[in-house]
Amino acid sequence: MTKDYVTGLEVVLPTGEIIDTGTKTIKGVVGYDLTKLIIGSEGTLAVVTKIRVRLLPKPAGKKTMLAYFQSVNDAAEAVPEIMHQKIIPSALEFVDKTAISCIRDSFDTIKRETGRSAMSIPGHTSALLIIEVDGRGLDHDVKLIKEVLGRRNVIKVIVAKDEKEQDAIWDVRRALSPAITRIAPKKINEDIVVPRDRLPDAVRMFNDLSAKYSLKIIAFGHAGDGNIHVNIMIDDSDDDEVSRADAALKELFENVIALGGTLSGEHGVGITKAPYLKLELSKVQIGLMKKIKDLFDQNHILNPNKIFFHGYFI
Amino acid sequence: MTKDYVTGLEVVLPTGEIIDTGTKTIKGVVGYDLTKLIIGSEGTLAVVTKIRVRLLPKPAGKKTMLAYFQSVNDAAEAVPEIMHQKIIPSALEFVDKTAISCIRDSFDTIKRETGRSAMSIPGHTSALLIIEVDGRGLDHDVKLIKEVLGRRNVIKVIVAKDEKEQDAIWDVRRALSPAITRIAPKKINEDIVVPRDRLPDAVRMFNDLSAKYSLKIIAFGHAGDGNIHVNIMIDDSDDDEVSRADAALKELFENVIALGGTLSGEHGVGITKAPYLKLELSKVQIGLMKKIKDLFDQNHILNPNKIFFHGYFI
């Protein structure tokens, strides 16, 4: 995660005072870790005005692979199995069937408008994985990954031969967010995380929720981290659909917590997830966090309605 | 650092309440990061009763190297130059001349007592580096490192051919701490950190302090992180030596901060470094940290004299 590479911050406190947190060195254990406390605090503790980051050398090489599956379960099962090979991919993206149909539509539009052809996705594909490994000795990783994919009934595996083919694979993933936004601008977009081994359970659960509440749910994202973007597609002029979506969302979050997961891997709590905070954190934890908020920002002048909910929504 | 791999804690708060911080997932951004706030708080905020850690696969291979230098400056200069090759060694240890003479004495004792011979260190060695790289394609790293060492007038480079030879190299480093403790049980042992590029300046500064205050100073440690253990050897029955050591220590810390460094990379502040905290942290930062301490531990029942100093020592 990016925050692991942040070694220091310049921040303005709500009092107007300016502090430099962290160190200019790789290691440092003097005093409390204010850097990590402020990162992820969603602007509720201080205003960040400078960020110092640690850089890593560019990897010696990379291999990008695209794998099509007939069964969504096989794709989901392949994810923890790849990690069990003691491989840490630099990217491992999952895309479900509904998302794939959005990508196809998007590619069709591009072809119609520009004449440019993108990757053609086999008709019976129910899920796909994009897998990227970097470093040295990558043929070894590619071989192990192909073996896992083979055991999981993969339809086809493409290994990019050059940068152009790598780009064509990533175009599949890049097409996704704009395509989804185009068809449902009011979608509810969550970014839950489950332990990687529970990914197949999570994917089954998304399908169950979709059927139970008659909602179109699109799931895709950073499967290697167990971090999935769950998009509930709604037409916000349809009151019944909106209320079914609210019920589905609550059940989604409850199920994610039951799987050992967390409500958010990247987006944070903000305003819309604040009512659900107590599904994940204990009363004591929330109390402690609220006291930290009060300590930094006595008058609640920074993002006063973020993270902590003051109503009785759930 | 170990803390980068800690994903959650079970802690008992000073109120007796128990909380689980962090997540069971790789990612998670719900609420403030209490895990990292408590790690490094030196037992002043809560009592840690469980630690959840992330594990990495064992590296495919490793190469261990030992390099002897005639000039301590050449050894220190080699450290940032190795990192500039875009290599991140899994270990890069620096040992100075005084430390080497301790190791020699220790090896002599072992030979006399057990008949076992350890590594023989060339007579005109003023500093040595132990360098370890892991992963795949290591011959490439070894070649680049040897080129750097060659440019820095290395006397001799040993690349371990097997696990036994790797062990023999690490015996050199392992002999050090017991050897130093044996000759000066009352040594002052600090673990300052400087930005890696300032390591040659730091090493010169240790020598200058040693001459200025007529003190034996031994420096060794994790040079790849800029983290050096500076041992000021004292006979605590010699009042004059003790007071010279106090003056040298204060100057050491001031110089470390001037080099962009930090007072401690691993040991923490504790009681003995508490009076120096304000050399590194601003009044506002210390004030904020003290308020966090009060928030968690209203009655100061946990490690009450650690980190924050209440006297007027400096």
XYZ file of C-alpha atoms in Angstrom:
628
model
C 0.000 0.000 0.000
C 1.118 3.554 -0.695
C 1.049 4.400 3.015
C 3.825 1.872 3.646
C 6.104 4.091 1.553
C 5.267 7.384 3.238
C 8.122 8.284 5.610
C 6.980 11.717 6.735
C 4.421 14.490 6.418
C 4.206 18.223 6.830
C 0.774 18.929 8.300
C -1.146 21.942 9.522
C -3.020 21.174 12.736
C -6.490 22.630 13.370
C -4.756 25.022 15.796
C -2.807 26.476 12.857
C 0.448 24.973 14.105
C 2.659 23.196 11.566
C 4.544 19.973 12.325
C 6.849 17.669 10.379
C 6.149 14.045 11.244
C 8.334 11.015 10.596
C 11.994 10.958 9.634
C 14.249 11.454 6.621
C 15.736 8.046 7.393
C 14.531 4.537 6.586
C 14.212 3.643 10.265
C 13.052 5.773 13.184
C 11.308 4.982 16.474
C 11.429 8.279 18.381
C 7.999 9.159 19.807
C 4.558 8.079 18.612
C 3.952 7.387 14.910
C 1.969 10.509 13.989
C 2.608 9.885 10.269
C 0.554 6.693 10.163
C -2.071 8.144 12.512
C -2.713 11.024 10.097
C -2.597 8.891 6.922
C -6.069 7.421 6.454
C -7.656 9.890 8.890
C -9.585 11.313 5.898
C -8.692 14.925 6.632
C -10.292 14.793 10.082
C -7.094 15.365 12.111
C -4.881 17.697 10.080
C -4.318 19.161 6.634
C -1.428 17.457 4.842
C 0.720 19.965 2.952
C 3.783 17.830 2.082
C 4.379 14.090 1.743
C 7.818 12.439 1.817
C 7.890 9.035 0.096
C 10.382 6.243 -0.219
C 11.043 5.062 -3.769
C 11.892 1.579 -4.937
C 14.086 0.745 -7.942
C 12.126 -0.008 -11.111
C 11.817 -3.807 -11.406
C 14.209 -5.566 -13.809
C 11.282 -6.843 -15.894
C 7.614 -7.741 -15.866
C 5.259 -10.315 -17.343
C 1.588 -9.551 -17.899
C -0.957 -12.347 -18.316
C -4.684 -12.446 -19.121
C -6.717 -15.562 -18.261
C -10.333 -16.250 -19.315
C -12.540 -18.605 -17.259
C -15.875 -20.264 -18.008
C -16.628 -20.437 -14.246
C -16.450 -17.443 -11.946
C -15.746 -19.800 -9.072
C -12.675 -21.209 -10.850
C -11.324 -17.663 -11.337
C -11.891 -16.831 -7.659
C -10.316 -20.121 -6.490
C -7.261 -19.502 -8.691
C -6.404 -16.301 -6.773
C -5.425 -17.806 -3.378
C -3.883 -20.781 -5.233
C -1.536 -18.436 -7.119
C -0.495 -16.824 -3.813
C 0.090 -20.296 -2.318
C 2.815 -20.807 -4.968
C 4.826 -18.267 -2.950
C 4.403 -15.737 -5.718
C 3.531 -12.145 -4.854
C 2.140 -10.720 -8.117
C 2.556 -6.972 -8.583
C -1.054 -7.006 -9.850
C -3.817 -9.604 -9.715
C -7.106 -8.228 -10.991
C -10.463 -10.019 -11.088
C -13.302 -9.052 -13.453
C -16.736 -10.726 -13.281
C -19.222 -11.594 -16.055
C -21.349 -8.431 -15.818
C -18.219 -6.296 -15.867
C -16.972 -8.200 -18.929
C -20.174 -7.406 -20.803
C -19.626 -3.694 -19.998
C -16.083 -3.975 -21.386
C -17.367 -5.647 -24.565
C -19.895 -2.825 -25.082
C -17.172 -0.269 -24.517
C -14.815 -1.976 -27.007
C -17.656 -2.113 -29.559
C -18.246 1.617 -29.158
C -14.537 2.348 -29.560
C -14.408 0.203 -32.717
C -17.477 1.937 -34.181
C -16.147 5.388 -33.389
C -12.432 5.025 -34.115
C -12.090 1.807 -36.135
C -9.548 0.588 -33.548
C -9.923 -3.053 -32.411
C -9.176 -4.007 -28.829
C -8.736 -7.459 -27.275
C -11.545 -9.848 -28.255
C -12.981 -11.701 -25.243
C -14.252 -15.272 -25.898
C -18.082 -15.479 -25.803
C -18.394 -18.042 -22.995
C -16.140 -16.122 -20.565
C -17.678 -15.722 -17.076
C -14.673 -14.137 -15.392
C -11.149 -13.071 -16.170
C -7.941 -12.471 -14.265
C -5.116 -10.107 -15.168
C -1.904 -11.205 -13.504
C 1.366 -9.291 -13.517
C 4.641 -10.354 -11.921
C 7.826 -8.322 -11.820
C 11.471 -8.788 -10.937
C 13.867 -11.427 -12.300
C 13.468 -15.096 -13.224
C 9.853 -14.496 -14.256
C 9.588 -17.545 -16.557
C 9.517 -19.609 -13.369
C 6.544 -17.580 -12.027
C 4.701 -17.701 -15.367
C 5.098 -21.502 -15.466
C 3.740 -21.932 -11.902
C 0.822 -19.568 -12.579
C -0.063 -21.401 -15.822
C -0.122 -24.687 -13.899
C -2.611 -23.219 -11.373
C -4.780 -21.772 -14.169
C -4.747 -25.145 -15.971
C -6.005 -26.914 -12.850
C -8.811 -24.304 -12.720
C -10.164 -25.016 -16.242
C -8.903 -21.804 -17.813
C -10.300 -21.222 -21.354
C -7.232 -19.391 -22.598
C -4.131 -17.696 -21.188
C -2.419 -14.832 -22.990
C 1.133 -13.884 -21.943
C 2.057 -10.476 -23.381
C 5.146 -10.682 -25.588
C 5.989 -6.979 -25.527
C 4.968 -3.635 -24.085
C 2.266 -3.156 -26.733
C 0.618 -6.451 -25.769
C 0.927 -5.542 -22.068
C -0.919 -2.319 -22.836
C -3.653 -4.183 -24.745
C -4.225 -6.396 -21.669
C -4.412 -3.411 -19.344
C -6.846 -1.706 -21.782
C -9.361 -4.393 -20.740
C -9.136 -3.278 -17.120
C -8.927 0.427 -17.951
C -12.129 0.279 -20.043
C -14.101 -0.862 -17.020
C -14.684 2.137 -14.745
C -15.781 4.567 -17.488
C -18.016 1.857 -19.013
C -19.779 1.223 -15.709
C -20.206 4.913 -14.937
C -21.718 5.398 -18.413
C -24.475 2.834 -17.904
C -25.263 3.687 -14.254
C -24.015 7.077 -13.099
C -25.701 6.615 -9.696
C -24.138 3.235 -8.919
C -23.188 2.475 -5.324
C -19.461 1.680 -5.438
C -17.961 -0.063 -2.407
C -14.448 -1.453 -1.988
C -14.712 -4.203 0.566
C -11.788 -6.510 1.427
C -11.846 -10.157 2.497
C -8.937 -12.420 3.439
C -7.677 -13.780 0.106
C -8.667 -17.352 0.889
C -12.296 -16.228 1.333
C -12.505 -14.669 -2.145
C -14.521 -17.578 -3.619
C -17.040 -17.215 -0.737
C -17.245 -13.475 -1.351
C -17.894 -13.902 -5.090
C -20.683 -16.446 -4.378
C -22.133 -14.011 -1.850
C -22.261 -11.147 -4.424
C -24.222 -13.440 -6.771
C -26.609 -14.474 -3.990
C -27.282 -10.824 -3.093
C -27.874 -9.962 -6.750
C -30.497 -12.735 -7.034
C -32.110 -12.085 -3.629
C -32.610 -8.357 -4.204
C -33.051 -8.412 -8.024
C -30.150 -6.020 -8.483
C -27.399 -5.840 -11.075
C -24.125 -6.145 -9.147
C -20.758 -5.772 -10.865
C -17.663 -7.015 -9.054
C -14.067 -6.446 -10.072
C -10.804 -5.317 -8.538
C -7.598 -6.116 -6.748
C -8.208 -9.787 -6.035
C -4.592 -10.346 -4.991
C -5.297 -8.127 -1.976
C -8.800 -9.572 -1.474
C -10.012 -6.034 -2.317
C -13.079 -6.075 -4.586
C -15.032 -3.148 -5.957
C -18.672 -4.109 -5.582
C -20.894 -1.895 -7.726
C -24.623 -2.025 -7.104
C -26.235 -0.541 -10.221
C -29.268 1.589 -9.462
C -31.674 3.901 -11.219
C -32.218 6.474 -8.493
C -35.669 7.437 -9.838
C -36.835 3.924 -8.897
C -37.618 4.138 -5.152
C -38.118 0.402 -4.776
C -34.735 -0.339 -6.391
C -33.040 2.228 -4.141
C -34.499 0.657 -1.021
C -33.580 -2.879 -2.207
C -30.033 -1.569 -2.785
C -29.875 -0.178 0.775
C -30.901 -3.553 2.182
C -28.404 -5.381 -0.057
C -25.632 -3.011 1.006
C -26.213 -3.641 4.701
C -26.247 -7.405 4.105
C -23.069 -7.103 1.978
C -21.222 -5.348 4.819
C -22.471 -7.829 7.447
C -21.331 -10.749 5.284
C -17.933 -9.154 4.626
C -17.347 -8.768 8.382
C -18.500 -12.387 8.925
C -15.858 -13.486 6.372
C -13.154 -11.718 8.437
C -13.042 -8.733 6.098
C -13.200 -4.961 6.280
C -15.639 -2.399 4.858
C -13.033 -0.505 2.874
C -9.581 -1.165 1.432
C -8.985 2.185 -0.248
C -11.965 4.563 -0.278
C -12.266 5.037 3.474
C -15.388 5.630 5.546
C -16.349 9.167 4.564
C -19.982 10.118 5.060
C -21.812 7.237 3.374
C -20.130 4.407 5.296
C -20.114 6.211 8.673
C -23.392 4.567 9.799
C -21.803 1.119 9.273
C -18.633 1.791 11.284
C -19.934 -0.116 14.302
C -20.332 -3.284 12.229
C -16.528 -3.438 12.114
C -15.209 -1.552 15.143
C -16.118 -2.032 18.793
C -17.687 0.701 20.893
C -14.397 1.041 22.793
C -12.412 1.484 19.543
C -14.825 4.059 18.155
C -14.775 5.876 21.518
C -10.967 5.981 21.480
C -10.909 7.254 17.890
C -13.464 9.963 18.676
C -11.295 11.098 21.589
C -8.291 11.298 19.240
C -10.431 13.419 16.887
C -11.371 15.712 19.806
C -7.752 15.942 20.914
C -6.521 17.102 17.499
C -9.566 19.138 16.499
C -11.365 20.435 19.555
C -13.847 22.541 17.564
C -14.457 19.951 14.801
C -13.447 22.337 12.027
C -11.890 19.605 9.821
C -14.316 17.337 7.898
C -16.773 17.313 10.815
C -19.162 14.685 9.402
C -16.597 12.202 8.149
C -15.951 8.740 9.665
C -18.070 9.172 12.813
C -21.858 9.068 12.469
C -24.043 10.972 14.885
C -27.444 9.617 13.794
C -29.246 6.334 14.349
C -29.185 4.940 10.820
C -28.649 1.274 11.655
C 11.051 -3.021 9.512
C 9.088 -5.560 11.535
C 6.310 -3.043 12.168
C 5.562 -2.905 8.445
C 4.483 -6.546 8.688
C 2.218 -6.186 11.740
C -1.411 -6.153 10.551
C -3.180 -6.154 13.899
C -2.874 -6.264 17.674
C -4.880 -7.382 20.668
C -4.199 -4.841 23.394
C -5.365 -4.193 26.929
C -5.978 -0.488 27.516
C -5.102 1.116 30.867
C -8.876 1.121 31.560
C -8.827 -2.696 31.427
C -10.760 -2.739 28.167
C -9.520 -5.057 25.418
C -9.487 -4.082 21.735
C -8.423 -5.773 18.499
C -6.768 -3.262 16.183
C -6.117 -3.580 12.464
C -7.576 -6.123 10.066
C -7.189 -9.748 9.026
C -6.846 -8.492 5.459
C -3.879 -7.067 3.553
C -5.626 -3.733 3.044
C -7.901 -1.804 5.390
C -8.618 1.907 5.874
C -11.558 1.941 8.296
C -10.926 4.379 11.166
C -7.628 5.626 12.570
C -4.553 3.372 12.483
C -4.348 2.368 16.159
C -2.011 -0.533 15.293
C 0.831 1.718 14.191
C 0.112 4.223 16.971
C 0.611 1.516 19.605
C 3.648 -0.080 17.922
C 6.693 1.905 19.032
C 4.816 3.523 21.918
C 7.154 1.616 24.262
C 4.362 0.238 26.444
C 3.132 3.722 27.359
C -0.320 3.445 25.712
C -1.459 -0.162 26.098
C -0.283 -3.681 26.885
C 0.046 -5.783 23.733
C -1.226 -9.335 24.285
C -1.381 -10.633 20.686
C 0.358 -9.661 17.443
C -0.851 -10.618 13.961
C 1.915 -10.570 11.348
C 2.074 -10.902 7.594
C 4.573 -13.459 6.327
C 6.585 -13.343 3.120
C 7.659 -16.377 1.089
C 11.214 -17.519 1.813
C 13.470 -16.007 -0.891
C 14.520 -18.317 -3.743
C 18.192 -17.923 -2.828
C 20.759 -15.724 -1.141
C 24.365 -14.619 -1.564
C 26.473 -13.537 1.386
C 29.607 -11.433 0.887
C 32.333 -10.163 3.213
C 34.507 -7.212 2.141
C 37.631 -5.927 3.949
C 38.750 -2.318 3.549
C 41.982 -0.541 4.428
C 40.101 2.773 4.757
C 37.015 3.219 6.915
C 35.919 6.035 4.613
C 35.990 3.724 1.582
C 33.764 1.232 3.419
C 31.301 3.967 4.384
C 31.270 5.427 0.857
C 30.609 1.973 -0.622
C 27.284 1.707 1.244
C 25.293 4.426 -0.580
C 27.054 3.464 -3.825
C 25.748 -0.109 -3.525
C 22.211 1.241 -3.011
C 22.631 3.514 -6.038
C 23.016 0.348 -8.160
C 19.274 -0.151 -7.521
C 20.063 -3.104 -5.298
C 18.221 -3.476 -1.986
C 20.428 -5.869 0.018
C 18.611 -7.965 2.628
C 21.542 -7.122 4.930
C 24.357 -4.575 4.726
C 26.398 -4.474 7.923
C 29.291 -2.136 8.711
C 31.982 -2.925 11.304
C 34.684 -0.404 12.225
C 38.355 -0.924 13.207
C 37.867 -0.964 16.992
C 35.021 -3.448 16.609
C 37.228 -5.630 14.382
C 39.907 -5.767 17.062
C 37.239 -6.952 19.539
C 36.194 -9.677 17.073
C 39.832 -10.776 16.651
C 40.237 -11.071 20.451
C 37.021 -13.044 20.642
C 38.100 -15.430 17.851
C 41.500 -15.896 19.597
C 39.730 -16.839 22.830
C 37.467 -19.313 21.008
C 40.499 -20.889 19.322
C 42.377 -21.188 22.619
C 39.384 -22.677 24.431
C 37.884 -24.934 21.750
C 40.590 -25.326 19.077
C 38.045 -24.110 16.492
C 39.324 -21.569 13.926
C 37.035 -18.803 12.670
C 37.472 -16.417 9.745
C 40.931 -14.774 9.732
C 40.736 -11.014 9.190
C 43.667 -9.428 7.289
C 45.934 -7.352 9.585
C 45.589 -4.013 7.814
C 41.728 -4.048 7.791
C 40.178 -0.791 9.069
C 36.560 -1.644 8.329
C 34.496 -4.439 6.890
C 31.102 -4.820 5.254
C 28.873 -7.886 5.260
C 26.486 -7.769 2.322
C 23.641 -10.189 1.681
C 21.237 -10.158 -1.271
C 18.308 -12.498 -1.773
C 15.851 -13.432 -4.486
C 16.664 -14.613 -8.016
C 19.325 -13.625 -10.560
C 21.786 -12.858 -7.765
C 24.954 -13.233 -9.892
C 23.970 -9.915 -11.465
C 23.800 -8.222 -8.018
C 27.072 -9.808 -6.888
C 28.812 -8.530 -10.046
C 27.515 -4.957 -9.545
C 28.459 -4.979 -5.842
C 31.969 -6.270 -6.633
C 32.420 -3.420 -9.126
C 31.500 -0.858 -6.443
C 33.828 -2.513 -3.914
C 36.649 -2.532 -6.490
C 36.264 1.211 -7.058
C 36.493 1.636 -3.261
C 39.907 -0.098 -2.882
C 38.602 -3.227 -1.221
C 41.399 -5.470 0.154
C 39.511 -8.708 -0.404
C 35.955 -9.873 -1.120
C 34.703 -13.282 -0.023
C 31.501 -14.628 -1.596
C 30.190 -17.569 0.429
C 29.904 -20.714 -1.703
C 27.555 -22.603 0.592
C 25.556 -22.370 3.800
C 28.587 -23.237 5.924
C 30.559 -20.334 4.462
C 27.553 -18.024 4.908
C 27.511 -19.027 8.571
C 31.255 -18.350 8.924
C 30.713 -14.817 7.571
C 27.831 -14.165 9.963
C 29.970 -15.512 12.855
C 32.091 -12.372 12.407
C 29.061 -10.166 13.068
C 27.654 -12.423 15.774
C 30.928 -12.378 17.745
C 30.686 -8.617 18.118
C 28.082 -7.811 20.779
C 29.291 -10.362 23.359
C 32.915 -9.306 22.733
C 32.120 -5.631 23.362
C 30.039 -6.358 26.455
C 32.929 -8.454 27.824
C 35.473 -5.616 27.634
C 33.148 -2.773 28.765
C 30.006 -3.937 30.555
C 29.016 -0.295 31.263
C 29.258 0.906 27.669
C 26.744 3.477 26.426
C 25.036 1.852 23.440
C 23.087 4.139 21.108
C 21.464 3.259 17.771
C 21.331 6.468 15.795
C 20.225 6.611 12.142
C 21.392 8.955 9.381
C 20.221 9.154 5.757
C 22.313 6.538 3.947
C 24.158 9.114 1.842
C 25.408 10.779 5.041
C 26.991 7.602 6.400
C 30.576 8.667 5.500
C 29.999 11.986 7.373
C 28.644 10.084 10.361
C 31.636 7.737 10.499
C 34.064 10.689 10.347
C 32.059 12.350 13.120
C 32.377 9.277 15.407
C 36.169 9.405 14.940
C 36.279 13.142 15.656
C 34.278 12.678 18.873
C 36.549 9.831 19.949
C 39.627 12.051 19.524
C 38.048 15.188 21.033
C 36.860 13.481 24.204
C 39.603 10.802 24.485
C 37.030 8.025 24.457
C 37.035 4.607 22.846
C 34.038 4.557 20.474
C 33.004 1.422 18.609
C 30.657 1.770 15.638
C 28.936 -1.038 13.770
C 25.512 -1.965 12.497
C 22.883 -1.871 9.813
C 24.604 0.488 7.396
C 22.123 -0.278 4.624
C 19.469 1.458 6.747
C 21.887 4.183 7.909
C 21.369 2.679 11.377
C 24.640 2.501 13.361
C 25.208 1.222 16.871
C 27.549 3.715 18.493
C 29.132 2.300 21.629
C 30.963 4.681 23.934
C 33.181 2.511 26.137
C 33.390 3.715 29.727
C 34.784 2.622 33.047
C 32.040 3.912 35.336
C 34.417 4.205 38.313
C 36.237 6.958 36.385
C 34.174 10.119 37.035
C 36.066 12.184 34.504
C 35.516 9.569 31.752
C 31.803 9.394 32.608
C 31.416 13.167 32.304
C 33.388 13.235 29.017
C 31.069 10.484 27.728
C 27.984 12.555 28.660
C 29.342 15.526 26.719
C 30.253 13.316 23.738
C 26.780 11.770 23.764
C 25.047 15.131 23.607
C 27.319 16.236 20.749
C 26.703 12.912 18.961
C 22.929 13.440 19.078
C 23.183 17.075 17.956
C 25.373 16.054 15.013
C 23.027 13.216 14.046
C 20.078 15.619 13.921
C 22.195 18.095 11.897
C 22.859 15.280 9.383
C 19.078 14.788 8.976
C 19.037 11.722 11.202
C 17.133 10.380 14.183
C 18.188 9.466 17.727
C 17.010 5.881 17.514
C 16.284 3.340 14.807
C 15.340 0.374 16.996
C 15.906 0.860 20.733
C 13.428 3.685 21.237
C 13.600 6.572 23.687
C 13.019 4.856 27.019
C 14.331 6.635 30.098
C 17.902 7.455 29.094
C 17.114 9.241 25.833
C 14.014 11.071 27.158
C 16.005 14.242 28.013
C 17.145 14.461 24.361
C 13.679 14.135 22.803
C 13.432 17.869 22.158
C 16.574 17.789 20.014
C 14.517 15.879 17.438
C 10.858 16.763 18.002
C 9.274 20.199 18.192
C 7.461 21.467 21.274
C 4.159 21.126 19.386
C 4.882 17.484 18.478
C 5.896 16.564 22.017
C 2.792 18.366 23.320
C 0.552 16.384 20.966
C 2.213 13.088 21.926
C 1.834 13.859 25.632
C -1.878 14.531 25.074
C -2.213 11.152 23.314
C -0.504 9.566 26.323
C -2.988 11.302 28.671
C -5.909 10.248 26.483
C -4.996 6.554 26.623
C -3.590 6.478 30.139
C -5.164 9.168 32.270
C -3.488 8.010 35.507
C -0.061 7.264 33.947
C -0.052 3.670 35.139
C 1.830 2.352 32.068
C 5.599 3.016 31.907
C 5.146 6.470 33.453
C 8.749 7.690 33.003
C 9.326 6.469 29.455
C 9.714 8.721 26.378
C 8.681 12.002 28.048
C 11.150 13.668 30.414
C 9.916 15.841 33.245
C 13.253 17.296 34.382
C 15.578 19.970 33.033
C 18.520 17.821 31.992
C 19.473 19.678 28.817
